[in-house]
Amino acid sequence: MSDDFLIVENLARRYPAPRGGEPLTVFEDVSFGIRKGEFVCIIGHSGCGKSTILNILAGLDAPSRGAVIMDGKEVAGPSLERGVIFQNHSLLPWKSALRNTAFAVRARWPEWSREQVLAHALRYIELVGLKGAEHRKPSQLSGGMRQRVGIARAFAIEPKLLLMDEPFGALDALTRGMIQEELVRIWGDTQQTVFMITHDVDEAILLADRVLLMTNGPRARVAESVRIDIPRPRTRTEVIHHPAYYAIRNHLVEFLVRRSKELAGSAEVEGAMPVPGGAPLEVNPAAAIAGDPSRPASRSFAAIRFPLKESS
Ligand SMILES: Nc1ncnc2c1ncn2[C@@H]1O[C@H](COP(=O)(O)OP(=O)(O)OP(=O)(O)O)[C@@H](O)[C@H]1O
């Protein structure tokens, strides 16, 4: 029996065809596990079903087939045990940064006193670097600051599982980099279990313990689970100098450019057969160069962000 904290078993999501006909199978046979305290990113082309999977993990959507088990219990609806951060932080516009965070904290621990709630919320506001701006309303904050409030709010309720749907997608590169590093630090402090969608290969390498790679839809599946074998703590500047960095990066980019399409919709393609139970193939691109830091790193890919907006 698996000792994973989160178990995703043979998940499929189908939608009825708009005018009769064959239903649309967005993904099927999606199976993976996440250990407690693990940071897992998922990458795949636009439309393969990443947000749908995240919504199912959150309990905001239901699968057509399969199940999600968290901490031994089947996920059957939304719960404060799972915190979600979306690209649009959805803050309450009439409440300050502190009150937005406190609002969630009160919902999580209704028995707490007002002082306890505010002190707890303030701790997380400080953790995301917003001390001094805690009384500002969302309209008085920059996009990056608003996203930090969203992160503070999600971490403050100390969910058992934190789900993030492209949380930095709307931010400029500089702000994005700063907040990514803050997230690395906060995650290091809190050891949350995290599942995050990103289109940014470098972001995934900086943040994740493992990256799940999805084939193109329809009938998408998680084909590979790629280990990011780079020691922590990681910083953006140091991570790119690690000997394993380009091996990992090239593997991820190569999957997205070529194999995500080749493996799409078919488990019969040679090399694409998932291991029994639909679990993804375990890959460690760093293993080949482990113990050989002198090996020259290939730099064959320039900065690439996904999606490339293509169907299968
Ligand atoms: N209610 C619905 N009815 C029919 N099809 C739907 C519905 N909701 C989503 N879909 C389809 O499901 C597919 C997966 O959508 P989803 O948003 O999960 O993809 P994604 O991988 O997160 O995409 P992106 O990277 O662009 O955000 C899309 O093709 C979408 O058109």
Short mmCIF file of C-alpha atoms and ligand atoms in Angstrom, two decimals:
data_model
loop_
_atom_site.label_atom_id
_atom_site.label_comp_id
_atom_site.label_asym_id
_atom_site.label_seq_id
_atom_site.Cartn_x
_atom_site.Cartn_y
_atom_site.Cartn_z
CA MET A 1 0.00 0.00 0.00
CA SER A 2 1.29 3.45 -0.93
CA ASP A 3 2.45 5.71 1.88
CA ASP A 4 1.83 8.83 -0.23
CA PHE A 5 -0.05 11.63 1.47
CA LEU A 6 -2.00 12.38 -1.68
CA ILE A 7 -3.03 9.57 -4.03
CA VAL A 8 -4.54 10.28 -7.43
CA GLU A 9 -5.95 7.12 -8.97
CA ASN A 10 -6.92 6.63 -12.60
CA LEU A 11 -8.50 10.04 -12.89
CA ALA A 12 -10.47 10.87 -16.04
CA ARG A 13 -12.57 13.90 -16.98
CA ARG A 14 -15.07 13.80 -19.80
CA TYR A 15 -17.43 16.45 -21.11
CA PRO A 16 -20.48 15.70 -23.26
CA ALA A 17 -20.04 16.76 -26.88
CA PRO A 18 -21.86 20.05 -27.53
CA ARG A 19 -24.12 18.56 -30.25
CA GLY A 20 -24.24 14.89 -29.36
CA GLY A 21 -21.52 12.58 -30.67
CA GLU A 22 -18.49 11.33 -28.79
CA PRO A 23 -17.86 12.97 -25.42
CA LEU A 24 -14.61 14.90 -25.06
CA THR A 25 -12.13 13.00 -22.88
CA VAL A 26 -9.79 15.74 -21.68
CA PHE A 27 -7.54 13.32 -19.77
CA GLU A 28 -7.67 9.72 -18.59
CA ASP A 29 -5.64 7.24 -16.55
CA VAL A 30 -4.03 10.05 -14.60
CA SER A 31 -2.37 8.49 -11.56
CA PHE A 32 0.31 9.88 -9.27
CA GLY A 33 1.17 10.27 -5.61
CA ILE A 34 2.61 13.12 -3.56
CA ARG A 35 4.49 12.56 -0.32
CA LYS A 36 3.96 14.75 2.72
CA GLY A 37 6.04 17.93 2.45
CA GLU A 38 6.78 17.40 -1.23
CA PHE A 39 6.63 20.26 -3.78
CA VAL A 40 5.30 18.95 -7.09
CA CYS A 41 4.83 21.00 -10.26
CA ILE A 42 2.79 19.93 -13.28
CA ILE A 43 3.56 21.12 -16.80
CA GLY A 44 1.78 20.46 -20.06
CA HIS A 45 0.47 22.28 -23.09
CA SER A 46 -2.59 24.47 -22.95
CA GLY A 47 -5.84 22.51 -22.73
CA CYS A 48 -4.38 19.18 -21.51
CA GLY A 49 -6.37 19.51 -18.28
CA LYS A 50 -3.98 20.83 -15.62
CA SER A 51 -6.49 23.26 -14.09
CA THR A 52 -9.17 20.61 -14.19
CA ILE A 53 -6.91 18.23 -12.24
CA LEU A 54 -6.12 20.98 -9.72
CA ASN A 55 -9.82 21.76 -9.32
CA ILE A 56 -10.54 18.08 -8.71
CA LEU A 57 -7.79 17.95 -6.06
CA ALA A 58 -9.34 21.06 -4.48
CA GLY A 59 -12.76 19.39 -4.47
CA LEU A 60 -14.17 22.12 -6.73
CA ASP A 61 -14.78 19.70 -9.60
CA ALA A 62 -15.53 15.97 -9.71
CA PRO A 63 -13.79 13.42 -11.92
CA SER A 64 -15.74 11.33 -14.44
CA ARG A 65 -13.74 8.36 -13.21
CA GLY A 66 -11.11 7.66 -10.57
CA ALA A 67 -10.52 9.07 -7.11
CA VAL A 68 -8.36 11.42 -5.06
CA ILE A 69 -7.36 10.28 -1.58
CA MET A 70 -5.77 12.78 0.79
CA ASP A 71 -4.45 11.63 4.14
CA GLY A 72 -6.46 8.42 3.85
CA LYS A 73 -9.79 10.11 3.01
CA GLU A 74 -11.43 10.54 -0.37
CA VAL A 75 -11.72 14.16 -1.53
CA ALA A 76 -15.43 14.82 -2.02
CA GLY A 77 -15.74 18.62 -1.90
CA PRO A 78 -13.90 21.79 -0.95
CA SER A 79 -12.26 21.99 2.46
CA LEU A 80 -10.01 24.34 4.41
CA GLU A 81 -7.58 21.43 4.56
CA ARG A 82 -6.74 22.39 0.97
CA GLY A 83 -5.70 25.97 0.20
CA VAL A 84 -5.87 27.27 -3.36
CA ILE A 85 -3.96 30.16 -4.93
CA PHE A 86 -5.18 31.20 -8.37
CA GLN A 87 -3.55 33.58 -10.82
CA ASN A 88 -6.19 36.16 -9.91
CA HIS A 89 -5.74 36.27 -6.16
CA SER A 90 -9.47 37.13 -5.66
CA LEU A 91 -9.02 39.35 -2.61
CA LEU A 92 -11.96 41.10 -1.00
CA PRO A 93 -11.55 44.69 -2.29
CA TRP A 94 -13.00 46.38 0.80
CA LYS A 95 -10.66 44.64 3.24
CA SER A 96 -7.01 45.46 3.94
CA ALA A 97 -4.20 42.98 3.28
CA LEU A 98 -4.26 42.02 6.95
CA ARG A 99 -8.07 41.70 7.11
CA ASN A 100 -8.16 39.62 3.93
CA THR A 101 -5.73 37.20 5.55
CA ALA A 102 -7.48 37.35 8.93
CA PHE A 103 -10.81 36.57 7.24
CA ALA A 104 -9.46 33.21 6.08
CA VAL A 105 -7.78 32.54 9.43
CA ARG A 106 -11.06 33.14 11.27
CA ALA A 107 -12.88 30.73 8.97
CA ARG A 108 -10.21 28.11 9.68
CA TRP A 109 -10.15 28.57 13.46
CA PRO A 110 -13.52 30.07 14.46
CA GLU A 111 -12.80 29.44 18.14
CA TRP A 112 -9.78 31.78 18.18
CA SER A 113 -9.96 35.24 19.79
CA ARG A 114 -9.78 38.37 17.63
CA GLU A 115 -6.23 39.04 18.89
CA GLN A 116 -5.10 35.51 18.08
CA VAL A 117 -6.52 35.74 14.58
CA LEU A 118 -4.87 39.10 13.85
CA ALA A 119 -1.50 38.05 15.31
CA HIS A 120 -1.51 34.87 13.23
CA ALA A 121 -2.49 36.75 10.05
CA LEU A 122 0.19 39.38 10.68
CA ARG A 123 2.85 36.72 11.01
CA TYR A 124 2.13 35.51 7.47
CA ILE A 125 1.83 39.06 6.11
CA GLU A 126 5.35 39.62 7.47
CA LEU A 127 6.55 36.33 6.02
CA VAL A 128 5.66 37.49 2.50
CA GLY A 129 7.43 40.81 3.05
CA LEU A 130 4.37 43.01 3.39
CA LYS A 131 5.02 44.44 6.84
CA GLY A 132 4.15 48.13 6.73
CA ALA A 133 1.58 47.62 3.96
CA GLU A 134 -0.78 45.45 6.00
CA HIS A 135 -3.48 48.13 6.29
CA ARG A 136 -3.62 48.88 2.57
CA LYS A 137 -6.59 47.74 0.52
CA PRO A 138 -5.99 45.66 -2.66
CA SER A 139 -6.49 48.75 -4.88
CA GLN A 140 -3.59 50.42 -3.03
CA LEU A 141 -1.25 47.47 -3.68
CA SER A 142 0.74 46.52 -6.80
CA GLY A 143 -0.06 43.28 -8.66
CA GLY A 144 2.92 41.58 -7.02
CA MET A 145 1.87 42.75 -3.55
CA ARG A 146 -1.67 41.52 -4.12
CA GLN A 147 -0.32 38.14 -5.13
CA ARG A 148 1.75 38.10 -1.93
CA VAL A 149 -1.42 38.68 0.07
CA GLY A 150 -2.92 35.70 -1.73
CA ILE A 151 0.11 33.61 -0.77
CA ALA A 152 -0.02 34.85 2.86
CA ARG A 153 -3.71 34.00 3.05
CA ALA A 154 -3.25 30.52 1.62
CA PHE A 155 -0.25 29.68 3.85
CA ALA A 156 -1.89 31.25 6.94
CA ILE A 157 -4.64 28.66 7.05
CA GLU A 158 -1.89 26.02 7.16
CA PRO A 159 -3.70 23.69 4.78
CA LYS A 160 -2.58 20.10 4.53
CA LEU A 161 -2.26 20.61 0.79
CA LEU A 162 -1.55 23.86 -1.03
CA LEU A 163 -2.75 24.05 -4.64
CA MET A 164 -1.42 26.78 -6.92
CA ASP A 165 -2.69 27.47 -10.43
CA GLU A 166 -0.03 29.53 -12.21
CA PRO A 167 0.23 31.86 -9.23
CA PHE A 168 2.81 34.14 -10.86
CA GLY A 169 1.49 34.06 -14.42
CA ALA A 170 0.28 37.66 -14.40
CA LEU A 171 3.43 39.18 -12.88
CA ASP A 172 6.33 40.89 -14.62
CA ALA A 173 9.60 38.93 -14.74
CA LEU A 174 11.32 40.86 -11.96
CA THR A 175 8.45 40.63 -9.48
CA ARG A 176 7.91 37.03 -10.46
CA GLY A 177 11.53 36.17 -9.65
CA MET A 178 11.37 37.89 -6.28
CA ILE A 179 8.16 36.16 -5.26
CA GLN A 180 9.43 32.79 -6.47
CA GLU A 181 12.37 33.12 -4.11
CA GLU A 182 10.08 34.19 -1.29
CA LEU A 183 7.97 31.14 -1.94
CA VAL A 184 11.07 28.90 -1.79
CA ARG A 185 11.93 30.45 1.59
CA ILE A 186 8.40 30.22 3.03
CA TRP A 187 8.05 26.66 1.80
CA GLY A 188 11.41 25.86 3.41
CA ASP A 189 10.06 27.19 6.72
CA THR A 190 6.63 25.57 6.57
CA GLN A 191 7.32 22.31 4.67
CA GLN A 192 3.87 22.43 3.07
CA THR A 193 2.78 19.78 0.63
CA VAL A 194 2.35 21.68 -2.65
CA PHE A 195 0.87 20.94 -6.07
CA MET A 196 1.49 23.74 -8.54
CA ILE A 197 0.69 24.37 -12.20
CA THR A 198 3.26 26.34 -14.14
CA HIS A 199 4.15 26.97 -17.77
CA ASP A 200 7.64 28.04 -16.83
CA VAL A 201 10.31 25.32 -16.94
CA ASP A 202 12.80 27.39 -14.92
CA GLU A 203 10.21 28.12 -12.26
CA ALA A 204 9.53 24.38 -11.95
CA ILE A 205 13.25 23.58 -11.59
CA LEU A 206 13.67 26.28 -8.93
CA LEU A 207 10.67 25.21 -6.87
CA ALA A 208 9.89 21.54 -7.33
CA ASP A 209 11.09 18.23 -5.94
CA ARG A 210 9.37 16.57 -8.93
CA VAL A 211 7.80 17.76 -12.14
CA LEU A 212 4.87 15.85 -13.65
CA LEU A 213 4.76 16.04 -17.44
CA MET A 214 1.46 15.76 -19.27
CA THR A 215 0.97 14.67 -22.85
CA ASN A 216 -1.18 16.82 -25.10
CA GLY A 217 -4.93 16.45 -24.96
CA PRO A 218 -7.46 15.14 -25.68
CA ARG A 219 -6.95 11.91 -23.70
CA ALA A 220 -3.97 13.49 -22.03
CA ARG A 221 -2.14 11.67 -19.26
CA VAL A 222 0.75 12.21 -16.90
CA ALA A 223 3.53 10.40 -18.76
CA GLU A 224 6.57 11.22 -16.63
CA SER A 225 7.54 12.19 -13.13
CA VAL A 226 10.88 13.97 -13.35
CA ARG A 227 13.04 14.26 -10.24
CA ILE A 228 14.71 17.64 -9.69
CA ASP A 229 17.88 16.44 -8.08
CA ILE A 230 19.31 19.82 -7.07
CA PRO A 231 20.00 20.42 -3.38
CA ARG A 232 18.09 23.03 -1.36
CA PRO A 233 18.05 25.82 -0.47
CA ARG A 234 17.95 26.95 -4.09
CA THR A 235 18.25 30.47 -5.45
CA ARG A 236 17.61 31.57 -9.01
CA THR A 237 21.21 32.57 -9.56
CA GLU A 238 22.76 29.46 -8.03
CA VAL A 239 20.41 26.87 -9.48
CA ILE A 240 21.48 27.54 -13.09
CA HIS A 241 25.11 26.79 -12.21
CA HIS A 242 24.35 23.38 -10.76
CA PRO A 243 25.82 20.61 -12.97
CA ALA A 244 22.42 18.89 -13.23
CA TYR A 245 20.53 22.02 -14.28
CA TYR A 246 20.81 21.79 -18.06
CA ALA A 247 20.28 18.03 -18.14
CA ILE A 248 16.99 18.52 -16.28
CA ARG A 249 16.00 21.57 -18.28
CA ASN A 250 16.74 19.95 -21.64
CA HIS A 251 14.75 16.89 -20.62
CA LEU A 252 11.70 18.98 -19.69
CA VAL A 253 11.89 21.18 -22.79
CA GLU A 254 12.41 18.19 -25.07
CA PHE A 255 9.30 16.56 -23.64
CA LEU A 256 7.25 19.69 -24.20
CA VAL A 257 8.55 20.40 -27.69
CA ARG A 258 8.47 16.87 -29.05
CA ARG A 259 7.31 13.97 -26.93
CA SER A 260 4.19 15.57 -25.43
CA LYS A 261 2.83 15.53 -28.97
CA GLU A 262 4.21 12.13 -30.00
CA LEU A 263 2.76 10.42 -26.94
CA ALA A 264 -0.58 12.24 -27.19
CA GLY A 265 -3.73 10.18 -27.07
CA SER A 266 -1.94 6.86 -27.28
CA ALA A 267 -0.40 4.55 -24.75
CA GLU A 268 0.67 2.19 -27.52
CA VAL A 269 3.51 4.32 -28.85
CA GLU A 270 6.83 2.68 -28.14
CA GLY A 271 8.30 3.98 -24.92
CA ALA A 272 5.03 5.60 -23.95
CA MET A 273 3.51 2.68 -22.12
CA PRO A 274 2.79 3.80 -18.60
CA VAL A 275 3.91 1.48 -15.83
CA PRO A 276 1.05 -0.68 -14.41
CA GLY A 277 -1.64 1.28 -12.61
CA GLY A 278 -1.20 4.30 -14.91
CA ALA A 279 1.62 5.70 -12.78
CA PRO A 280 4.04 7.93 -14.70
CA LEU A 281 7.52 6.82 -15.65
CA GLU A 282 10.04 7.91 -12.99
CA VAL A 283 12.87 9.89 -14.56
CA ASN A 284 15.99 11.42 -13.04
CA PRO A 285 17.87 13.35 -15.75
CA ALA A 286 20.54 14.33 -13.21
CA ALA A 287 21.48 10.71 -12.46
CA ALA A 288 23.61 10.40 -15.60
CA ILE A 289 25.88 13.21 -14.49
CA ALA A 290 25.76 12.65 -10.74
CA GLY A 291 29.18 12.70 -9.20
CA ASP A 292 30.66 14.39 -12.25
CA PRO A 293 30.41 18.15 -11.65
CA SER A 294 33.08 18.75 -14.28
CA ARG A 295 30.83 17.53 -17.08
CA PRO A 296 30.11 20.46 -19.41
CA ALA A 297 26.45 21.39 -19.39
CA SER A 298 24.57 21.61 -22.66
CA ARG A 299 23.01 25.02 -23.21
CA SER A 300 21.00 24.25 -26.28
CA PHE A 301 17.71 25.82 -25.22
CA ALA A 302 17.01 29.49 -24.82
CA ALA A 303 14.38 30.69 -22.32
CA ILE A 304 11.10 29.06 -23.30
CA ARG A 305 7.72 29.56 -21.70
CA PHE A 306 4.70 27.48 -22.34
CA PRO A 307 1.99 27.09 -23.52
CA LEU A 308 2.86 27.10 -27.18
CA LYS A 309 -0.90 27.17 -27.81
CA GLU A 310 -1.22 24.09 -29.92
CA SER A 311 -3.61 21.21 -29.89
CA SER A 312 -2.35 17.67 -30.18
N1 LIG B 1 -17.36 22.84 -18.98
C1 LIG B 1 -16.61 22.39 -19.99
N2 LIG B 1 -17.18 21.83 -21.07
C2 LIG B 1 -16.45 21.33 -22.09
N3 LIG B 1 -15.09 21.36 -22.11
C3 LIG B 1 -14.47 21.92 -21.07
C4 LIG B 1 -15.19 22.46 -19.94
N4 LIG B 1 -14.28 22.93 -19.06
C5 LIG B 1 -13.05 22.70 -19.60
N5 LIG B 1 -13.18 22.10 -20.79
C6 LIG B 1 -12.07 21.68 -21.68
O1 LIG B 1 -11.17 20.91 -20.91
C7 LIG B 1 -9.87 21.09 -21.41
C8 LIG B 1 -8.90 21.27 -20.28
O2 LIG B 1 -9.06 22.55 -19.66
P1 LIG B 1 -8.05 23.04 -18.53
O3 LIG B 1 -8.39 24.46 -18.24
O4 LIG B 1 -8.07 22.09 -17.40
O5 LIG B 1 -6.65 22.94 -19.29
P2 LIG B 1 -5.24 23.51 -18.86
O6 LIG B 1 -4.26 22.44 -19.17
O7 LIG B 1 -5.27 24.01 -17.47
O8 LIG B 1 -5.07 24.72 -19.88
P3 LIG B 1 -4.25 26.11 -19.72
O9 LIG B 1 -2.81 25.73 -19.61
O10 LIG B 1 -4.55 26.83 -21.00
O11 LIG B 1 -4.77 26.80 -18.51
C9 LIG B 1 -9.92 22.24 -22.40
O12 LIG B 1 -9.83 21.72 -23.70
C10 LIG B 1 -11.27 22.85 -22.17
O13 LIG B 1 -11.81 23.37 -23.36
#
